[in-house]
């Protein structure tokens, strides 16, 4: 690390130009190739996935995205001549637009039904809808084509006629928050950094470093979409994580650099020392985040693999920028990394050892005096916040959860009011057909389904052109995200359809949005214990290698699980129970997205490890130098507390700013990450962890002798600390012989070192 830092300082202009060239090159390449994001939630081997493939084979025209145009009149009915003439003309105009495969409306059929038994005109005659089918799936529909549909449909509104649209392609036209979230987060971070450093120049460097790394990664994720499945929210998730960790990593390095300047080191020596010490911890912390993210590969879901690689790429580039670009920039500004007052004091009084003082030092001493009471208080707070996690419900968060002002939400509500909640999430039954017995059974199936509880309506069977595939639609009586709809899917698969298939070659598969999300959630929940176990185990191994202690990794794993559980509790309260959701503009309460838990577990676990590394890393340095556990915990907390709190405020501000994005999923990520960081920094790392370490004493650093001899040396402490530790160990062995680490050894080490 020292050689790398020295090279970057000596060739600072080259380093800056290399980073700017990389940023410009990747950005231009991404602009030329365009994006290729895909929200493919299909889990391999599921019944809903089989239904989708059968439907695509037998009915190719149904493979494109299906959206709805809904109209409602307050006066008269939608059968009125003026309304029918207006909407028929409008639907004909939509059918002539580019990218439209078919438009099916209510007026081409007799009566209030479309000939299939499914009403397209409501019972009160005030609401009607048409289905607009694109040639392409939603992710391939251009925004211009979707906007043309919305613009044409909306032009029909007026004179008591209200027109709204719903569907995935239509959702592309909804106004997004743009980059307001990022701008707000960066602005707050700049203010916090200026208050922490007192130097405008120094406060801008962490932001410039993070933006360079994140900007390069953002464009790189766009290119990544051409090589693998990458969700459309992956770039924003990368921005969210990258800005948070990038600014924090740079903050830690700049803080160490400033400490070196105050001790009288030259700019070059201070930068090299910062990268050699804190930079080592930054690399280690970044590695833990990446390992936690890449643990998503265990689930073997292509959709999540792309998210994991995209977020990991962002973390890797922010770490690289922190240990290469940042020291180069620090060498450019020289002593201006200190405030004017600090430079004046250094000039007048000379170098002074930096002594932990102020609130951080007083708090550290307070925790040392009352470890039991404070530890118990922290446990009560974390337990209370984690309790709502027991009510976690995974399911479809659909357009009924959009903000009230969105046309997609308006269309959703109009359909639910006019036709029942299930019309927004119909189930599709698909099967191959091989003979007359199969056809007879299918013709009788609608009667069986209509007699099934929670079924509102059933369409007649539709056969493919060659008759080899058949499908029909079942409209549930309950909303798509309702537990009753999920129960209906399970009942159809386990009881109703097997009886109907008896004596035939039919193999009916239940598909549709609700069924696919239920299958996706089931696959994830089934693999979640393995995923969490592997991520925790890998994190423990890394901490074991870094701190050469059994207790430190075990405590870190417990703390991380606690932080994740409490963060999930906050998400459940806000998004599932709806407490404060409307106030924050998050739309109606609903279930938690099926893929959210595993992504959040990986990100939160990685971020939680950061503060563990920075806090315990400083304690470990002190322990190696003195062998005094109480002093190590007190000094480590006092010296890192202020920096950790500043870093937490920055990260929380960045994460909460993403609530302004207007995207429910990104808002979930933002609030979950902000809650986890807040609890981690202000409850766990500055209260519960030091309290436990005081109570455990020298046992914190215990490692069996046989394991000590077999572990490779991969540590984050500076070389001088390792040398001091080795000398201290040699002296101990000479005086007291070969002892097992523990409280007795720690006491002897303190005596000898004193």
Short mmCIF file of N, CA and C in Angstrom, two decimals, residues 579-690:
data_model
loop_
_atom_site.label_atom_id
_atom_site.label_comp_id
_atom_site.label_asym_id
_atom_site.label_seq_id
_atom_site.Cartn_x
_atom_site.Cartn_y
_atom_site.Cartn_z
N UNK A 579 -47.21 3.27 7.76
CA UNK A 579 -47.06 4.36 8.72
C UNK A 579 -46.17 5.45 8.12
N UNK A 580 -46.76 6.58 7.76
CA UNK A 580 -46.00 7.70 7.21
C UNK A 580 -45.73 7.58 5.72
N UNK A 581 -46.28 6.54 5.08
CA UNK A 581 -46.01 6.34 3.65
C UNK A 581 -46.54 7.48 2.79
N UNK A 582 -47.77 7.89 3.04
CA UNK A 582 -48.35 8.99 2.27
C UNK A 582 -47.61 10.30 2.52
N UNK A 583 -47.20 10.50 3.77
CA UNK A 583 -46.47 11.73 4.10
C UNK A 583 -45.16 11.81 3.33
N UNK A 584 -44.53 10.67 3.11
CA UNK A 584 -43.26 10.62 2.37
C UNK A 584 -43.48 10.49 0.87
N UNK A 585 -44.74 10.44 0.43
CA UNK A 585 -45.01 10.29 -0.99
C UNK A 585 -44.69 8.92 -1.54
N UNK A 586 -44.84 7.88 -0.70
CA UNK A 586 -44.45 6.52 -1.09
C UNK A 586 -45.63 5.69 -1.57
N UNK A 587 -46.81 6.29 -1.66
CA UNK A 587 -47.96 5.56 -2.15
C UNK A 587 -48.59 4.68 -1.08
N UNK A 588 -49.52 3.84 -1.52
CA UNK A 588 -50.29 2.99 -0.62
C UNK A 588 -49.42 1.88 -0.04
N UNK A 589 -49.78 1.45 1.18
CA UNK A 589 -49.05 0.36 1.82
C UNK A 589 -49.24 -0.93 1.03
N UNK A 590 -48.24 -1.80 1.09
CA UNK A 590 -48.31 -3.07 0.37
C UNK A 590 -47.20 -3.99 0.81
N UNK A 591 -47.13 -5.16 0.21
CA UNK A 591 -46.11 -6.14 0.59
C UNK A 591 -44.72 -5.71 0.15
N UNK A 592 -43.74 -6.41 0.65
CA UNK A 592 -42.33 -6.13 0.33
C UNK A 592 -41.93 -6.97 -0.88
N UNK A 593 -41.21 -6.35 -1.81
CA UNK A 593 -40.80 -7.05 -3.03
C UNK A 593 -40.04 -8.33 -2.68
N UNK A 594 -40.30 -9.43 -3.39
CA UNK A 594 -39.65 -10.70 -3.05
C UNK A 594 -38.13 -10.66 -3.12
N UNK A 595 -37.58 -9.88 -4.05
CA UNK A 595 -36.12 -9.87 -4.19
C UNK A 595 -35.44 -8.91 -3.22
N UNK A 596 -36.24 -8.09 -2.54
CA UNK A 596 -35.64 -7.07 -1.68
C UNK A 596 -34.87 -7.65 -0.49
N UNK A 597 -35.38 -8.67 0.20
CA UNK A 597 -34.65 -9.16 1.38
C UNK A 597 -33.22 -9.60 1.09
N UNK A 598 -33.02 -10.38 0.01
CA UNK A 598 -31.66 -10.88 -0.22
C UNK A 598 -30.71 -9.77 -0.63
N UNK A 599 -31.20 -8.82 -1.43
CA UNK A 599 -30.33 -7.71 -1.82
C UNK A 599 -30.01 -6.85 -0.61
N UNK A 600 -31.02 -6.60 0.21
CA UNK A 600 -30.80 -5.77 1.40
C UNK A 600 -29.88 -6.48 2.39
N UNK A 601 -30.05 -7.79 2.55
CA UNK A 601 -29.18 -8.53 3.47
C UNK A 601 -27.73 -8.40 3.04
N UNK A 602 -27.47 -8.58 1.74
CA UNK A 602 -26.09 -8.51 1.26
C UNK A 602 -25.51 -7.11 1.41
N UNK A 603 -26.28 -6.08 1.03
CA UNK A 603 -25.77 -4.71 1.13
C UNK A 603 -25.61 -4.29 2.59
N UNK A 604 -26.63 -4.55 3.40
CA UNK A 604 -26.57 -4.14 4.81
C UNK A 604 -25.47 -4.88 5.56
N UNK A 605 -25.29 -6.16 5.24
CA UNK A 605 -24.24 -6.91 5.93
C UNK A 605 -22.88 -6.33 5.58
N UNK A 606 -22.68 -5.99 4.31
CA UNK A 606 -21.42 -5.40 3.90
C UNK A 606 -21.16 -4.05 4.53
N UNK A 607 -22.20 -3.19 4.55
CA UNK A 607 -22.03 -1.86 5.12
C UNK A 607 -21.82 -1.93 6.64
N UNK A 608 -22.50 -2.86 7.29
CA UNK A 608 -22.32 -3.00 8.74
C UNK A 608 -20.90 -3.38 9.09
N UNK A 609 -20.26 -4.16 8.23
CA UNK A 609 -18.88 -4.57 8.49
C UNK A 609 -17.92 -3.39 8.43
N UNK A 610 -18.28 -2.34 7.67
CA UNK A 610 -17.39 -1.19 7.53
C UNK A 610 -17.06 -0.58 8.89
N UNK A 611 -18.10 -0.25 9.65
CA UNK A 611 -17.86 0.40 10.93
C UNK A 611 -17.18 -0.55 11.91
N UNK A 612 -17.48 -1.85 11.79
CA UNK A 612 -16.79 -2.82 12.63
C UNK A 612 -15.29 -2.78 12.36
N UNK A 613 -14.92 -2.73 11.08
CA UNK A 613 -13.51 -2.70 10.71
C UNK A 613 -12.84 -1.43 11.21
N UNK A 614 -13.46 -0.28 11.00
CA UNK A 614 -12.83 0.98 11.39
C UNK A 614 -12.76 1.15 12.91
N UNK A 615 -13.81 0.74 13.61
CA UNK A 615 -13.82 0.87 15.07
C UNK A 615 -12.87 -0.14 15.72
N UNK A 616 -13.07 -1.41 15.43
CA UNK A 616 -12.27 -2.45 16.08
C UNK A 616 -10.84 -2.43 15.56
N UNK A 617 -10.64 -1.96 14.31
CA UNK A 617 -9.28 -1.84 13.79
C UNK A 617 -8.43 -0.90 14.64
N UNK A 618 -9.01 0.22 15.05
CA UNK A 618 -8.26 1.15 15.92
C UNK A 618 -8.06 0.55 17.31
N UNK A 619 -9.06 -0.16 17.82
CA UNK A 619 -8.90 -0.84 19.11
C UNK A 619 -7.79 -1.88 19.02
N UNK A 620 -7.75 -2.58 17.91
CA UNK A 620 -6.75 -3.63 17.72
C UNK A 620 -5.33 -3.03 17.69
N UNK A 621 -5.18 -1.89 17.04
CA UNK A 621 -3.88 -1.22 17.05
C UNK A 621 -3.43 -0.94 18.48
N UNK A 622 -4.37 -0.41 19.28
CA UNK A 622 -4.03 -0.05 20.66
C UNK A 622 -3.76 -1.31 21.48
N UNK A 623 -4.50 -2.36 21.24
CA UNK A 623 -4.29 -3.62 21.96
C UNK A 623 -2.90 -4.19 21.65
N UNK A 624 -2.52 -4.14 20.38
CA UNK A 624 -1.21 -4.67 20.00
C UNK A 624 -0.08 -3.87 20.64
N UNK A 625 -0.29 -2.57 20.82
CA UNK A 625 0.76 -1.72 21.37
C UNK A 625 0.85 -1.81 22.88
N UNK A 626 -0.31 -2.02 23.56
CA UNK A 626 -0.32 -1.94 25.02
C UNK A 626 -0.72 -3.24 25.72
N UNK A 627 -1.54 -4.08 25.06
CA UNK A 627 -2.05 -5.27 25.72
C UNK A 627 -3.09 -4.98 26.78
N UNK A 628 -3.60 -3.74 26.83
CA UNK A 628 -4.60 -3.32 27.82
C UNK A 628 -5.95 -3.22 27.11
N UNK A 629 -6.87 -4.16 27.43
CA UNK A 629 -8.15 -4.18 26.73
C UNK A 629 -8.99 -2.95 27.04
N UNK A 630 -9.05 -2.55 28.32
CA UNK A 630 -9.87 -1.39 28.68
C UNK A 630 -9.37 -0.14 27.97
N UNK A 631 -8.07 0.04 27.93
CA UNK A 631 -7.51 1.20 27.24
C UNK A 631 -7.77 1.10 25.73
N UNK A 632 -7.62 -0.10 25.18
CA UNK A 632 -7.82 -0.28 23.74
C UNK A 632 -9.25 0.08 23.34
N UNK A 633 -10.23 -0.36 24.11
CA UNK A 633 -11.63 -0.08 23.80
C UNK A 633 -11.92 1.41 23.99
N UNK A 634 -11.42 1.98 25.10
CA UNK A 634 -11.67 3.39 25.38
C UNK A 634 -11.04 4.30 24.32
N UNK A 635 -9.79 4.07 24.00
CA UNK A 635 -9.09 4.91 23.02
C UNK A 635 -9.67 4.69 21.63
N UNK A 636 -9.94 3.44 21.27
CA UNK A 636 -10.49 3.17 19.95
C UNK A 636 -11.81 3.86 19.72
N UNK A 637 -12.71 3.80 20.71
CA UNK A 637 -14.01 4.47 20.59
C UNK A 637 -13.86 5.98 20.59
N UNK A 638 -13.00 6.50 21.44
CA UNK A 638 -12.83 7.96 21.53
C UNK A 638 -12.26 8.54 20.23
N UNK A 639 -11.30 7.82 19.63
CA UNK A 639 -10.63 8.37 18.45
C UNK A 639 -11.42 8.16 17.17
N UNK A 640 -12.26 7.15 17.12
CA UNK A 640 -13.02 6.89 15.88
C UNK A 640 -14.48 7.33 15.98
N UNK A 641 -14.95 7.59 17.20
CA UNK A 641 -16.36 7.90 17.39
C UNK A 641 -16.84 9.08 16.56
N UNK A 642 -16.07 10.19 16.61
CA UNK A 642 -16.50 11.38 15.87
C UNK A 642 -16.50 11.14 14.37
N UNK A 643 -15.46 10.46 13.88
CA UNK A 643 -15.37 10.20 12.44
C UNK A 643 -16.48 9.25 12.01
N UNK A 644 -16.74 8.20 12.79
CA UNK A 644 -17.80 7.26 12.46
C UNK A 644 -19.15 7.96 12.45
N UNK A 645 -19.40 8.83 13.42
CA UNK A 645 -20.67 9.55 13.47
C UNK A 645 -20.82 10.48 12.26
N UNK A 646 -19.73 11.17 11.89
CA UNK A 646 -19.79 12.05 10.71
C UNK A 646 -20.05 11.22 9.46
N UNK A 647 -19.35 10.08 9.35
CA UNK A 647 -19.55 9.21 8.20
C UNK A 647 -20.97 8.68 8.16
N UNK A 648 -21.53 8.36 9.32
CA UNK A 648 -22.90 7.85 9.37
C UNK A 648 -23.90 8.91 8.94
N UNK A 649 -23.71 10.14 9.39
CA UNK A 649 -24.61 11.22 8.99
C UNK A 649 -24.59 11.41 7.48
N UNK A 650 -23.39 11.33 6.89
CA UNK A 650 -23.27 11.47 5.44
C UNK A 650 -24.01 10.33 4.74
N UNK A 651 -23.76 9.11 5.19
CA UNK A 651 -24.38 7.96 4.54
C UNK A 651 -25.90 7.99 4.70
N UNK A 652 -26.37 8.34 5.87
CA UNK A 652 -27.81 8.42 6.11
C UNK A 652 -28.44 9.48 5.21
N UNK A 653 -27.78 10.62 5.08
CA UNK A 653 -28.30 11.70 4.23
C UNK A 653 -28.39 11.26 2.77
N UNK A 654 -27.34 10.59 2.30
CA UNK A 654 -27.33 10.12 0.91
C UNK A 654 -28.45 9.10 0.69
N UNK A 655 -28.59 8.16 1.62
CA UNK A 655 -29.59 7.11 1.45
C UNK A 655 -31.01 7.68 1.52
N UNK A 656 -31.27 8.56 2.49
CA UNK A 656 -32.61 9.12 2.62
C UNK A 656 -32.97 10.00 1.43
N UNK A 657 -31.98 10.63 0.81
CA UNK A 657 -32.26 11.48 -0.35
C UNK A 657 -32.87 10.67 -1.48
N UNK A 658 -32.61 9.37 -1.53
CA UNK A 658 -33.13 8.56 -2.63
C UNK A 658 -34.62 8.28 -2.48
N UNK A 659 -35.21 8.68 -1.36
CA UNK A 659 -36.67 8.63 -1.25
C UNK A 659 -37.29 9.57 -2.28
N UNK A 660 -36.54 10.62 -2.66
CA UNK A 660 -37.03 11.59 -3.63
C UNK A 660 -37.03 11.05 -5.05
N UNK A 661 -36.50 9.84 -5.27
CA UNK A 661 -36.40 9.29 -6.63
C UNK A 661 -37.76 9.01 -7.24
N UNK A 662 -38.79 8.85 -6.39
CA UNK A 662 -40.12 8.53 -6.92
C UNK A 662 -40.32 7.06 -7.20
N UNK A 663 -39.30 6.24 -6.99
CA UNK A 663 -39.38 4.81 -7.24
C UNK A 663 -39.54 4.09 -5.91
N UNK A 664 -40.60 3.29 -5.79
CA UNK A 664 -40.90 2.63 -4.51
C UNK A 664 -39.78 1.69 -4.08
N UNK A 665 -39.23 0.93 -5.04
CA UNK A 665 -38.18 -0.04 -4.69
C UNK A 665 -36.93 0.68 -4.21
N UNK A 666 -36.52 1.73 -4.94
CA UNK A 666 -35.34 2.49 -4.53
C UNK A 666 -35.58 3.18 -3.19
N UNK A 667 -36.80 3.67 -2.97
CA UNK A 667 -37.13 4.27 -1.67
C UNK A 667 -37.01 3.25 -0.55
N UNK A 668 -37.42 1.99 -0.82
CA UNK A 668 -37.26 0.93 0.17
C UNK A 668 -35.79 0.73 0.51
N UNK A 669 -34.96 0.65 -0.53
CA UNK A 669 -33.53 0.51 -0.30
C UNK A 669 -33.00 1.67 0.52
N UNK A 670 -33.37 2.89 0.14
CA UNK A 670 -32.85 4.07 0.81
C UNK A 670 -33.19 4.10 2.29
N UNK A 671 -34.45 3.85 2.61
CA UNK A 671 -34.88 3.89 4.01
C UNK A 671 -34.27 2.74 4.79
N UNK A 672 -34.21 1.55 4.19
CA UNK A 672 -33.62 0.40 4.89
C UNK A 672 -32.15 0.64 5.19
N UNK A 673 -31.40 1.13 4.20
CA UNK A 673 -29.98 1.38 4.41
C UNK A 673 -29.75 2.50 5.40
N UNK A 674 -30.56 3.56 5.32
CA UNK A 674 -30.41 4.68 6.26
C UNK A 674 -30.69 4.22 7.69
N UNK A 675 -31.75 3.43 7.86
CA UNK A 675 -32.08 2.92 9.20
C UNK A 675 -30.97 2.02 9.73
N UNK A 676 -30.45 1.14 8.87
CA UNK A 676 -29.40 0.22 9.30
C UNK A 676 -28.14 0.96 9.71
N UNK A 677 -27.75 1.95 8.90
CA UNK A 677 -26.53 2.71 9.21
C UNK A 677 -26.72 3.51 10.50
N UNK A 678 -27.88 4.13 10.66
CA UNK A 678 -28.14 4.91 11.88
C UNK A 678 -28.06 4.03 13.12
N UNK A 679 -28.72 2.89 13.07
CA UNK A 679 -28.70 1.99 14.22
C UNK A 679 -27.31 1.41 14.44
N UNK A 680 -26.64 1.09 13.35
CA UNK A 680 -25.31 0.51 13.44
C UNK A 680 -24.33 1.49 14.08
N UNK A 681 -24.36 2.74 13.60
CA UNK A 681 -23.38 3.72 14.06
C UNK A 681 -23.68 4.25 15.45
N UNK A 682 -24.96 4.57 15.71
CA UNK A 682 -25.30 5.27 16.95
C UNK A 682 -25.75 4.37 18.08
N UNK A 683 -26.08 3.11 17.78
CA UNK A 683 -26.51 2.19 18.83
C UNK A 683 -25.53 1.03 18.98
N UNK A 684 -25.20 0.37 17.87
CA UNK A 684 -24.37 -0.83 17.96
C UNK A 684 -22.90 -0.50 18.17
N UNK A 685 -22.29 0.24 17.22
CA UNK A 685 -20.83 0.42 17.25
C UNK A 685 -20.36 1.38 18.33
N UNK A 686 -21.20 2.35 18.70
CA UNK A 686 -20.75 3.30 19.73
C UNK A 686 -21.36 3.02 21.10
N UNK A 687 -22.13 1.93 21.21
CA UNK A 687 -22.74 1.63 22.50
C UNK A 687 -22.63 0.14 22.82
N UNK A 688 -23.30 -0.71 22.03
CA UNK A 688 -23.36 -2.12 22.37
C UNK A 688 -22.00 -2.81 22.19
N UNK A 689 -21.32 -2.57 21.08
CA UNK A 689 -20.03 -3.23 20.84
C UNK A 689 -19.01 -2.88 21.91
N UNK A 690 -18.75 -1.57 22.20
CA UNK A 690 -17.77 -1.27 23.25
C UNK A 690 -18.21 -1.77 24.63
#
